[in-house]
XYZ file of C-alpha atoms in Angstrom:
743
model
C -33.645 176.910 -47.593
C -35.699 180.112 -47.709
C -35.664 180.587 -43.936
C -32.951 180.073 -41.348
C -32.754 176.755 -39.537
C -33.103 177.860 -35.898
C -31.702 174.583 -34.561
C -28.441 174.702 -36.466
C -28.241 178.463 -37.057
C -27.699 178.065 -40.798
C -29.014 180.355 -43.501
C -28.507 181.001 -47.170
C -28.345 184.613 -48.363
C -28.641 186.006 -51.881
C -25.834 188.546 -52.378
C -26.216 191.333 -54.943
C -23.788 193.870 -56.410
C -20.694 191.637 -56.677
C -18.688 192.339 -59.838
C -15.641 190.107 -59.366
C -14.278 187.292 -57.222
C -12.566 189.739 -54.880
C -16.008 191.180 -54.036
C -17.050 187.719 -52.840
C -13.840 187.470 -50.811
C -14.543 190.849 -49.199
C -18.106 189.888 -48.188
C -16.849 186.554 -46.848
C -14.117 188.254 -44.803
C -16.567 190.760 -43.254
C -19.063 188.024 -42.321
C -16.377 185.786 -40.827
C -15.205 188.652 -38.590
C -18.555 188.508 -36.758
C -18.571 186.509 -33.514
C -19.703 182.918 -33.995
C -20.157 183.278 -37.765
C -18.716 180.974 -40.431
C -19.510 181.964 -44.011
C -18.644 180.906 -47.546
C -19.569 183.204 -50.425
C -19.826 181.873 -53.971
C -19.393 184.531 -56.663
C -20.714 182.207 -59.398
C -24.060 181.455 -57.693
C -24.208 184.850 -55.865
C -25.064 183.073 -52.610
C -23.612 183.036 -49.113
C -24.015 179.992 -46.880
C -23.720 181.180 -43.278
C -23.565 179.275 -39.975
C -24.093 181.482 -36.932
C -24.709 181.269 -33.217
C -24.931 183.388 -30.083
C -26.909 186.605 -30.351
C -26.373 186.986 -34.120
C -29.558 187.209 -36.205
C -30.176 187.128 -39.944
C -30.851 190.892 -39.784
C -27.326 191.366 -38.370
C -25.881 189.314 -41.229
C -27.787 191.305 -43.849
C -26.738 194.599 -42.215
C -23.070 193.549 -42.276
C -23.234 192.709 -45.987
C -24.947 196.044 -46.723
C -22.288 197.956 -44.760
C -19.701 196.278 -47.000
C -21.410 197.861 -50.014
C -23.518 194.980 -51.306
C -27.109 193.784 -50.945
C -28.291 190.671 -49.105
C -31.668 188.969 -48.824
C -33.216 185.659 -47.850
C -34.357 183.614 -50.888
C -38.065 183.703 -51.672
C -39.818 180.371 -51.023
C -40.428 178.696 -54.410
C -44.031 178.798 -55.596
C -45.357 175.332 -56.396
C -46.655 176.303 -59.831
C -44.146 179.013 -60.606
C -42.539 178.826 -64.020
C -39.310 180.730 -64.586
C -40.036 183.927 -66.460
C -39.120 183.606 -70.117
C -37.507 187.056 -70.107
C -35.626 186.549 -66.827
C -32.181 186.713 -68.420
C -29.483 188.211 -66.176
C -27.148 188.544 -69.163
C -29.472 190.879 -71.062
C -28.284 194.136 -69.455
C -24.582 193.486 -70.019
C -25.271 192.186 -73.546
C -27.151 195.389 -74.360
C -24.292 197.518 -73.021
C -21.770 195.470 -75.008
C -23.641 195.673 -78.324
C -24.251 199.426 -78.114
C -20.678 200.104 -76.945
C -19.191 197.996 -79.764
C -21.172 199.805 -82.459
C -20.070 203.200 -81.088
C -16.436 202.242 -80.372
C -15.432 200.797 -83.768
C -15.527 204.159 -85.644
C -13.799 205.955 -82.724
C -10.851 203.526 -82.805
C -10.737 203.547 -86.619
C -10.530 207.359 -86.802
C -7.832 207.536 -84.123
C -5.615 204.863 -85.670
C -5.990 205.748 -89.390
C -4.901 209.360 -90.145
C -6.666 209.193 -93.526
C -10.036 209.041 -91.713
C -9.331 212.188 -89.663
C -11.550 214.666 -91.496
C -12.270 218.179 -90.269
C -13.969 218.040 -86.856
C -13.443 214.260 -86.617
C -12.479 214.759 -82.984
C -15.948 216.061 -82.124
C -17.604 213.048 -83.763
C -15.274 210.854 -81.700
C -16.415 212.636 -78.533
C -20.091 212.211 -79.487
C -19.626 208.474 -80.037
C -17.239 207.792 -77.116
C -19.140 209.686 -74.394
C -22.060 207.171 -74.120
C -19.578 204.268 -74.109
C -17.460 205.659 -71.263
C -20.331 207.034 -69.166
C -23.179 204.555 -69.784
C -21.287 201.480 -71.046
C -18.703 201.763 -68.241
C -21.251 202.581 -65.525
C -20.924 199.133 -63.817
C -17.146 199.666 -63.512
C -17.521 203.200 -62.150
C -20.100 202.047 -59.576
C -17.870 199.158 -58.470
C -14.820 201.427 -58.305
C -16.756 203.815 -56.040
C -17.790 200.900 -53.781
C -14.168 199.713 -53.665
C -12.941 203.234 -52.871
C -15.357 203.544 -49.935
C -13.979 200.310 -48.510
C -10.328 200.948 -49.207
C -9.944 198.240 -51.854
C -8.699 198.169 -55.445
C -9.707 195.712 -58.175
C -9.813 195.469 -61.941
C -12.873 197.749 -61.837
C -10.824 200.461 -60.095
C -8.125 200.295 -62.762
C -10.624 200.373 -65.640
C -12.618 203.232 -64.124
C -9.514 205.291 -63.316
C -7.852 204.743 -66.674
C -10.917 205.302 -68.835
C -12.058 208.218 -66.650
C -8.640 209.900 -66.809
C -8.402 209.412 -70.588
C -11.939 210.746 -71.121
C -11.643 213.738 -68.776
C -8.281 214.675 -70.238
C -9.792 214.480 -73.739
C -12.592 216.841 -72.628
C -9.991 219.267 -71.248
C -7.966 219.102 -74.478
C -11.048 219.620 -76.668
C -12.721 222.435 -74.725
C -9.801 224.238 -73.038
C -6.821 223.111 -75.106
C -6.063 223.115 -78.823
C -7.373 219.607 -79.690
C -10.804 220.959 -80.623
C -9.542 223.228 -83.395
C -10.663 222.483 -86.985
C -8.235 220.289 -88.910
C -6.584 218.784 -85.811
C -4.961 215.420 -86.553
C -2.903 212.842 -84.690
C 0.309 212.744 -86.750
C 2.181 209.450 -86.813
C 5.287 210.430 -84.831
C 7.324 208.239 -82.519
C 9.512 210.913 -80.983
C 10.154 211.370 -77.285
C 9.874 214.940 -76.137
C 7.995 217.268 -73.858
C 4.683 218.073 -75.579
C 1.688 220.233 -74.829
C -0.842 217.729 -73.478
C -3.688 220.062 -74.352
C -3.399 218.997 -78.005
C -3.921 215.254 -77.381
C -7.136 213.222 -77.015
C -7.411 209.628 -75.808
C -11.043 208.839 -76.623
C -10.177 205.623 -78.469
C -8.382 204.306 -75.379
C -11.300 205.191 -73.095
C -13.958 203.657 -75.369
C -11.847 200.669 -76.442
C -10.906 199.538 -72.940
C -14.523 199.880 -71.779
C -15.813 197.746 -74.660
C -13.133 195.067 -74.290
C -13.811 194.667 -70.569
C -17.567 194.556 -71.217
C -16.965 191.655 -73.629
C -15.170 189.760 -70.856
C -17.989 190.523 -68.392
C -20.606 189.278 -70.853
C -18.808 185.932 -71.247
C -18.609 185.718 -67.461
C -22.308 186.535 -67.007
C -23.252 183.751 -69.404
C -21.226 181.170 -67.481
C -22.664 182.404 -64.159
C -26.174 181.942 -65.525
C -25.416 178.254 -66.017
C -24.210 177.822 -62.429
C -27.695 177.031 -61.081
C -28.668 174.872 -64.049
C -27.275 171.697 -62.453
C -29.836 171.921 -59.666
C -32.705 172.651 -62.056
C -31.636 169.743 -64.274
C -31.412 167.399 -61.266
C -34.937 168.178 -60.159
C -36.171 167.828 -63.762
C -35.119 164.160 -63.656
C -37.890 163.240 -61.251
C -41.309 162.022 -62.355
C -43.896 164.790 -62.868
C -47.056 162.735 -62.304
C -47.826 159.534 -60.448
C -50.654 156.947 -60.477
C -51.733 156.682 -56.827
C -53.911 153.779 -55.628
C -56.831 155.187 -53.654
C -59.919 153.162 -52.850
C -58.738 150.399 -55.153
C -58.617 152.735 -58.178
C -55.685 154.466 -59.838
C -55.711 158.269 -59.699
C -53.215 160.313 -61.730
C -51.947 163.217 -59.586
C -48.974 165.636 -59.668
C -46.001 164.114 -57.869
C -45.938 166.901 -55.221
C -49.307 165.606 -53.921
C -47.829 162.187 -53.148
C -47.652 161.550 -49.382
C -45.621 159.136 -47.286
C -47.546 155.838 -47.024
C -49.352 156.264 -50.380
C -49.222 153.279 -52.730
C -48.528 154.082 -56.365
C -48.240 152.136 -59.618
C -45.131 152.133 -61.842
C -45.573 150.671 -65.328
C -42.708 149.396 -67.537
C -40.637 152.304 -68.872
C -41.906 154.779 -66.259
C -39.806 156.612 -63.686
C -40.399 155.711 -60.047
C -41.983 158.797 -58.478
C -40.468 158.627 -54.974
C -38.315 156.495 -52.700
C -40.304 153.529 -51.417
C -40.793 149.804 -50.854
C -42.228 147.412 -53.460
C -45.490 145.836 -52.225
C -46.584 144.028 -55.413
C -44.952 142.826 -58.628
C -41.405 142.075 -59.716
C -39.214 143.859 -62.220
C -35.730 145.014 -63.158
C -34.983 148.619 -62.186
C -32.352 150.588 -64.109
C -30.655 152.619 -61.363
C -27.431 153.361 -63.273
C -28.350 157.042 -63.527
C -28.346 157.417 -59.744
C -26.126 154.643 -58.420
C -23.764 153.780 -61.269
C -24.778 150.107 -61.020
C -24.388 148.923 -64.626
C -26.596 145.817 -64.275
C -30.318 146.518 -63.659
C -31.374 145.535 -60.157
C -34.042 142.862 -59.802
C -36.702 143.933 -57.278
C -39.734 142.250 -55.750
C -42.036 142.669 -52.742
C -40.126 144.070 -49.741
C -37.278 145.587 -51.805
C -36.549 149.314 -51.643
C -36.527 151.481 -54.781
C -35.268 155.009 -55.365
C -37.172 157.860 -57.000
C -36.180 158.877 -60.577
C -34.873 155.380 -61.421
C -36.551 153.642 -64.371
C -38.728 150.531 -64.228
C -37.302 148.367 -67.030
C -39.560 145.316 -66.610
C -42.989 144.491 -65.145
C -45.681 146.446 -63.291
C -44.806 147.463 -59.723
C -46.851 148.782 -56.816
C -44.699 150.854 -54.461
C -45.430 152.293 -51.009
C -43.834 155.735 -50.670
C -41.408 156.097 -47.746
C -39.732 159.422 -48.660
C -41.245 162.150 -50.804
C -40.397 165.676 -51.950
C -37.277 167.165 -50.391
C -36.539 163.949 -48.453
C -35.910 161.737 -51.496
C -32.410 160.668 -52.497
C -32.710 162.794 -55.654
C -33.477 165.934 -53.619
C -30.612 165.139 -51.248
C -28.289 164.870 -54.242
C -29.484 168.280 -55.449
C -28.491 169.680 -52.043
C -25.116 167.923 -52.268
C -24.433 169.543 -55.639
C -25.346 172.994 -54.348
C -23.265 172.589 -51.191
C -20.283 171.421 -53.240
C -20.643 174.408 -55.585
C -20.933 176.819 -52.671
C -18.008 175.247 -50.855
C -15.643 175.394 -53.826
C -13.241 178.291 -53.301
C -13.750 180.814 -56.096
C -10.487 181.296 -57.957
C -9.885 185.026 -58.074
C -9.186 186.332 -61.513
C -5.518 186.900 -62.254
C -6.199 190.426 -63.470
C -7.934 191.289 -60.183
C -5.033 189.954 -58.162
C -2.523 191.960 -60.197
C -4.759 195.037 -60.060
C -4.892 194.864 -56.258
C -1.161 195.665 -56.216
C -0.866 197.631 -59.449
C -3.605 200.218 -58.810
C -2.285 201.572 -55.486
C 1.227 201.749 -56.983
C -0.020 203.713 -60.025
C -2.026 206.083 -57.820
C 1.036 206.660 -55.654
C 3.180 207.319 -58.754
C 0.602 209.743 -60.196
C 0.410 211.618 -56.876
C 4.219 211.660 -56.636
C 4.471 213.002 -60.203
C 1.985 215.779 -59.473
C 3.809 216.725 -56.262
C 7.254 216.633 -57.896
C 6.389 218.920 -60.830
C 4.540 221.372 -58.585
C 7.568 221.373 -56.293
C 9.861 221.860 -59.305
C 7.883 225.018 -60.209
C 6.867 223.561 -63.586
C 3.392 225.040 -63.240
C 0.087 223.413 -62.401
C -0.919 222.589 -66.040
C 2.382 220.802 -66.735
C 2.231 218.954 -63.391
C -1.366 217.915 -63.994
C -0.529 216.844 -67.582
C 2.246 214.545 -66.339
C 0.124 213.069 -63.519
C -2.832 212.317 -65.823
C -0.432 210.874 -68.412
C 0.721 208.376 -65.767
C -2.886 207.270 -65.206
C -3.593 207.033 -68.950
C -0.515 205.024 -69.864
C -0.954 202.785 -66.821
C -4.382 201.635 -68.026
C -3.356 198.983 -70.530
C -5.739 198.353 -73.422
C -4.249 194.891 -73.683
C -5.398 194.030 -70.164
C -8.953 193.955 -71.474
C -7.810 191.594 -74.221
C -5.420 189.389 -72.226
C -7.943 186.960 -70.749
C -10.873 187.170 -73.245
C -8.773 186.603 -76.382
C -6.869 183.620 -74.971
C -10.136 182.191 -73.658
C -11.906 182.817 -76.944
C -9.195 181.117 -79.017
C -8.587 178.346 -76.445
C -12.277 177.552 -75.989
C -12.845 177.780 -79.750
C -10.054 175.287 -80.399
C -11.400 173.124 -77.574
C -14.874 173.131 -79.142
C -13.367 171.912 -82.440
C -11.808 169.027 -80.489
C -14.985 168.290 -78.517
C -13.841 170.024 -75.301
C -16.021 172.761 -73.768
C -14.285 175.002 -71.192
C -16.679 176.961 -68.979
C -14.565 179.921 -67.895
C -11.263 181.327 -66.675
C -11.746 179.957 -63.141
C -11.473 176.444 -64.586
C -8.005 176.974 -66.011
C -6.149 177.609 -62.789
C -7.470 174.347 -61.339
C -5.847 172.342 -64.147
C -2.359 173.553 -63.312
C -2.128 171.886 -59.902
C -4.243 168.744 -60.486
C -2.340 165.619 -59.435
C -5.109 163.012 -59.010
C -7.829 162.054 -61.483
C -10.880 160.166 -60.202
C -12.681 158.236 -62.950
C -16.289 157.085 -62.748
C -16.701 153.611 -64.273
C -20.138 153.294 -65.861
C -20.424 155.475 -68.972
C -16.956 156.969 -68.526
C -14.403 154.142 -68.622
C -17.105 151.769 -69.930
C -19.848 152.333 -72.512
C -22.654 152.200 -69.933
C -24.544 149.708 -72.140
C -24.851 145.956 -71.614
C -22.952 144.063 -74.328
C -22.554 140.378 -75.127
C -18.924 139.439 -74.372
C -18.806 135.712 -74.955
C -20.796 132.679 -76.102
C -19.660 129.325 -74.667
C -21.397 126.357 -76.328
C -21.505 122.890 -74.787
C -19.595 120.106 -76.539
C -21.274 119.234 -79.830
C -23.359 122.450 -79.934
C -23.025 125.269 -82.462
C -22.387 128.640 -80.743
C -24.254 130.571 -83.465
C -27.361 128.364 -83.062
C -27.252 128.808 -79.289
C -27.070 132.585 -79.737
C -29.760 132.678 -82.462
C -32.297 130.749 -80.366
C -31.480 132.752 -77.219
C -31.726 136.042 -79.117
C -35.091 135.099 -80.611
C -36.599 134.362 -77.187
C -34.945 137.400 -75.504
C -36.358 139.735 -78.188
C -39.670 139.604 -76.349
C -38.159 141.093 -73.169
C -37.310 144.726 -72.354
C -34.638 143.762 -69.821
C -31.269 145.399 -70.691
C -29.495 142.004 -70.569
C -32.123 140.589 -72.928
C -31.735 143.544 -75.301
C -27.945 143.010 -75.385
C -28.382 139.315 -76.302
C -31.035 140.057 -78.946
C -28.879 142.804 -80.511
C -25.794 140.534 -80.625
C -27.841 137.699 -82.165
C -29.198 140.003 -84.879
C -25.696 141.259 -85.658
C -24.058 137.797 -85.787
C -26.751 135.475 -87.108
C -29.121 137.746 -89.063
C -32.848 138.435 -88.561
C -34.357 136.825 -85.452
C -36.815 133.949 -85.846
C -40.446 134.266 -84.691
C -41.321 133.137 -81.152
C -44.524 131.595 -79.836
C -45.596 130.907 -76.274
C -43.342 133.636 -74.898
C -43.345 134.001 -71.092
C -41.322 136.255 -68.809
C -40.354 134.715 -65.461
C -39.693 137.848 -63.381
C -36.162 137.979 -62.028
C -35.187 134.637 -63.560
C -35.420 134.777 -67.355
C -37.678 134.018 -70.322
C -39.082 131.015 -72.172
C -40.562 130.536 -75.639
C -40.876 128.225 -78.640
C -38.650 128.812 -81.681
C -39.021 126.567 -84.764
C -40.810 123.985 -82.605
C -38.060 123.981 -79.943
C -38.998 125.043 -76.380
C -36.112 127.279 -75.270
C -35.287 128.513 -71.760
C -32.937 131.508 -71.298
C -32.049 132.774 -67.846
C -30.482 132.105 -64.483
C -30.056 128.796 -62.706
C -33.380 129.181 -60.839
C -35.361 129.074 -64.098
C -33.522 125.951 -65.219
C -34.428 123.771 -62.196
C -34.430 120.162 -63.340
C -32.310 120.983 -66.389
C -29.002 119.110 -66.766
C -26.056 121.567 -66.809
C -22.771 120.085 -68.146
C -19.668 120.649 -65.990
C -17.967 122.691 -68.733
C -20.869 125.180 -68.722
C -20.826 125.416 -64.923
C -17.112 126.292 -65.138
C -17.808 128.892 -67.859
C -20.594 130.385 -65.720
C -18.333 130.623 -62.665
C -15.486 132.141 -64.727
C -17.794 134.822 -66.156
C -19.186 135.753 -62.746
C -15.677 135.870 -61.245
C -14.876 138.875 -63.464
C -18.204 140.568 -62.775
C -20.121 139.487 -65.866
C -23.752 138.337 -65.889
C -23.898 134.662 -66.968
C -27.096 133.521 -68.735
C -27.791 129.829 -69.457
C -29.538 128.677 -72.648
C -31.335 125.301 -72.571
C -33.694 123.146 -74.602
C -34.654 119.496 -74.475
C -33.928 119.380 -70.723
C -30.212 120.117 -71.231
C -28.233 123.397 -70.990
C -26.615 124.025 -74.388
C -24.575 127.173 -73.753
C -23.640 130.131 -71.533
C -23.855 133.768 -72.626
C -21.661 136.270 -70.735
C -23.032 139.825 -70.706
C -21.395 142.916 -69.202
C -20.877 146.634 -69.546
C -18.101 146.863 -72.166
C -14.925 148.864 -71.578
C -14.504 151.600 -74.188
C -11.704 150.685 -76.615
C -9.937 154.011 -75.951
C -10.033 153.910 -72.125
C -6.688 152.111 -71.573
C -4.852 154.587 -73.812
C -6.621 157.485 -72.047
C -5.404 156.253 -68.637
C -1.846 156.011 -70.006
C -2.048 159.636 -71.285
C -3.367 160.866 -67.938
C -0.405 159.203 -66.211
C 1.950 160.976 -68.658
C 0.485 164.297 -67.457
C 1.590 163.383 -63.929
C -1.886 162.364 -62.735
C -2.632 159.412 -60.416
C -5.812 157.619 -61.633
C -8.446 156.288 -59.203
C -11.503 154.254 -60.311
C -14.611 155.242 -58.322
C -17.918 153.439 -58.843
C -21.199 152.446 -57.277
C -20.888 149.074 -59.028
C -19.747 145.935 -57.181
C -16.089 145.414 -56.337
C -15.589 142.384 -58.597
C -16.732 144.276 -61.696
C -14.752 147.364 -60.702
C -11.490 145.438 -60.208
C -11.906 143.633 -63.533
C -12.430 146.928 -65.386
C -9.529 148.597 -63.533
C -7.178 145.748 -64.444
C -8.215 146.003 -68.097
C -7.395 149.728 -68.371
C -4.363 149.829 -66.064
C -5.717 151.446 -62.876
C -4.425 150.150 -59.533
C -6.485 152.265 -57.103
C -10.162 151.186 -56.930
C -13.019 152.437 -54.704
C -16.229 150.464 -55.354
C -19.792 150.064 -54.040
C -20.167 153.722 -53.046
C -23.397 155.735 -52.954
C -23.538 159.228 -54.554
C -22.997 161.015 -51.221
C -20.066 158.670 -50.546
C -18.507 159.719 -53.875
C -18.384 163.273 -52.541
C -16.808 161.951 -49.327
C -14.115 160.095 -51.313
C -13.238 163.284 -53.230
C -13.142 165.255 -49.945
C -10.908 162.586 -48.377
C -8.438 162.820 -51.256
C -8.476 166.631 -50.974
C -7.930 166.282 -47.228
C -4.775 164.286 -48.019
C -3.452 167.340 -49.839
C -4.290 166.143 -53.348
C -5.730 168.408 -56.060
C -8.493 166.286 -57.570
C -9.970 166.136 -61.067
C -13.153 164.065 -61.395
C -14.444 162.573 -64.667
C -18.040 161.338 -64.684
C -21.246 161.196 -66.680
C -24.206 160.372 -64.429
C -26.495 162.076 -61.962
C -24.671 160.092 -59.279
C -21.454 161.909 -60.237
C -22.850 165.470 -60.210
C -22.103 166.324 -56.577
C -18.600 164.815 -56.795
C -17.949 166.753 -60.035
C -18.925 169.974 -58.264
C -16.829 169.109 -55.192
C -13.679 168.245 -57.174
C -11.116 170.952 -57.893
C -11.719 170.244 -61.581
C -14.864 168.501 -62.858
C -14.917 166.913 -66.318
C -18.242 165.574 -67.639
C -18.701 163.203 -70.549
C -20.942 164.938 -73.092
C -22.713 161.635 -73.690
C -23.884 161.721 -70.049
C -26.687 163.514 -68.228
C -27.325 167.267 -68.332
C -26.894 167.364 -64.556
C -23.318 166.072 -64.724
C -22.513 168.468 -67.577
C -23.896 171.485 -65.707
C -22.058 170.590 -62.480
C -18.714 170.203 -64.271
C -16.030 172.693 -65.320
C -15.108 170.991 -68.593
C -17.369 168.965 -70.884
C -15.975 166.259 -73.184
C -18.457 166.226 -76.066
C -17.108 163.088 -77.744
C -17.613 160.813 -74.752
C -14.044 159.578 -75.379
C -11.936 159.463 -72.206
C -8.812 160.404 -74.213
C -10.383 163.850 -74.505
C -9.900 164.253 -70.715
C -6.114 164.270 -71.177
C -6.428 166.637 -74.156
C -8.726 168.907 -72.112
C -6.222 169.197 -69.259
C -3.369 169.861 -71.700
C -5.393 172.522 -73.548
C -6.529 174.189 -70.320
C -2.942 174.304 -69.004
C -1.718 175.739 -72.328
C -4.500 178.378 -72.313
C -3.658 179.375 -68.737
C 0.007 179.776 -69.692
C -0.997 182.054 -72.599
C -3.250 184.154 -70.324
C -0.399 184.613 -67.861
C 1.956 185.588 -70.674
C -0.650 188.023 -71.997
C -1.122 189.617 -68.582
C 2.623 190.027 -68.155
C 3.097 191.762 -71.496
C -0.127 193.771 -71.149
C 1.412 195.372 -68.072
C 5.060 195.303 -69.169
C 4.711 197.599 -72.191
C 2.750 200.135 -70.204
C 4.880 199.942 -67.088
C 7.917 200.636 -69.287
C 6.276 203.861 -70.474
C 5.295 205.083 -66.988
C 8.752 206.649 -66.329
C 8.353 208.667 -69.571
C 4.953 209.896 -68.385
C 6.387 210.820 -64.986
C 9.173 212.745 -66.708
C 6.603 214.685 -68.724
C 7.989 213.243 -71.975
C 4.974 211.173 -73.011
C 4.292 211.723 -76.696
C 0.710 210.690 -77.585
C 1.982 208.501 -80.414
C 4.342 206.677 -78.018
C 1.343 206.023 -75.756
C -0.779 204.941 -78.717
C 1.988 202.739 -80.100
C 2.595 201.068 -76.722
C -1.111 200.360 -76.368
C -1.488 199.158 -79.967
C 1.652 197.010 -79.887
C 0.752 195.362 -76.592
C -2.756 194.673 -77.927
C -1.416 193.190 -81.179
C 1.076 191.077 -79.226
C -1.632 189.749 -76.904
C -3.936 188.817 -79.799
C -1.092 187.176 -81.750
C 0.052 185.270 -78.679
C -3.493 184.031 -78.103
C -3.844 182.907 -81.725
C -1.024 180.407 -81.163
C -3.591 178.274 -79.332
C -5.234 177.540 -82.692
C -2.307 175.241 -83.379
C -3.055 173.001 -80.358
C -3.197 169.340 -81.410
C -4.430 166.322 -79.451
C -1.811 163.604 -78.902
């Protein structure tokens, strides 16, 4: 991906200098205006995926981005042995600004709000502390505002820069040229409306406070952006690191990137398969649930294909590599995840959208105020005082608090309930979701093989059948065997010793327990063994609902049938009912076979089932639903779900699942309980409603005071009270989220 694909005219660019989602939209719009260019820009990953044709070159694309005010570059090719730098933390700069600004801002706000702290010359100490916050702490906002100005746009950065700049510059004027710098100056607590001499008022606490609040929001955002690429890193971490290659009849341990197509390599029990290939020797059970969602391990032998990163659960295998490196299914899934993340439309922040309208209106009002008072012969100082007052009062302190406080309280409450919300972009998706796609293995079910039933033949004791089967199966590492052994230990006590144990690959096991030769396995192992009709019926009934039926025999006669399957979580049916109550249509989506999927769906109350799909097909199913006009939430836990989680409008990962799924999702359900999915959507919708309410009131109080500023009647205490009251209201409103309770 580091160089353009000449055949298809596709390239990926790294975009620098974006400060908000509207920046990404601006870059995307400029690129798409070029002839033959189709581009999507992802603010979270800071990448642009561009398709181009005709005479357009990558240099033209980069030049267009740079003309828009941002930087663009082709990614560096990854070095084979490169380790990520330990100090390569993109959040460090904003964290440093936030910490320094907070330490300096607290005393400035305290002195301005508490008259008792206003000692002689307190205003000069305020200036000393506030100046670095406004100039250095707010530098990213000022830079972005300048970029926006050059391109005729207005965002949150423009509003912050204008408001804090106006408040700070006016404070400098009042201190150096007005009367605010005189010894003993205080801000009396008066709430009277009247024409005042603006040269006696300073607004340093507003300038420093707004800067610090917005920096806090940016820091939270930077942290979530840093995680955006972690899904891809985690995916690639799943692969094997080394492989035992057969060369000249001997095994040689080499790094996996030196494996070539056609090489034969050895996979021992418990090891990950290093690359996609074909089995040439040996037989085993391969646990592919991580990649395919197939709950029952797949039996493989010579001639069968295997997929890299799956786990060999049984015997020794020799595999001939057919796809290595970037061609493996794992690498293709990594690309799917990245494409889905890039393709997901970035939800512009509400504050940015409001600012896009609000800022030009405020500027127009300030200019109109200046013109009116000059025209009314009120004098330049009075006209300038009124115009600057409009800018100061129009920069709401509470705007900096509106989103961060609701997010902080909402995410904090979510964490207590085992729900992790990644950021504000997630919340808007929850509002419109109407379809919820549920992965089966590990999400609706436990993802572990469990003994469901023991059917003993007439005259046989079910506990004895299970005890003997469990004793023999204890010698096998097969997941079905482990489930039987665990159930036998739980029901009948410690397992008895086994002698003469033998593993018949793909069929079952045999051994001697207390002098009895016991066979446990499939029909092929029991050739020549008499199977009573009742057990044949029980075997057929178990397989009809997707369970694995295992026969237990001794003395030449089958004595019982054990039914093993991936168990449905006890809370899944209730969770589906709660999701329906939220107006969501559930769909079961799985790589497992259709019989198993339908049985599970019937048990939990889901009517819409899509089964036997590969990971890339899961993405296609989500895209198809979106193409039908549905807003899709996806709940999953495995690597095979990661790309679909990223593609969905809202991705929810089970915290008991893989890191890849968690990183690719928007919400993480720590408990691994599907009921938390319904709680997560309710909490996210409630948090979004609070943010919207906060934004409304953050603007409303200040907008109400703008006419006073335009009339030249803005008393500094009225301005301070409006700012303080709106801030207190926003914080109090956000704190209501602490009372959120799961159903």
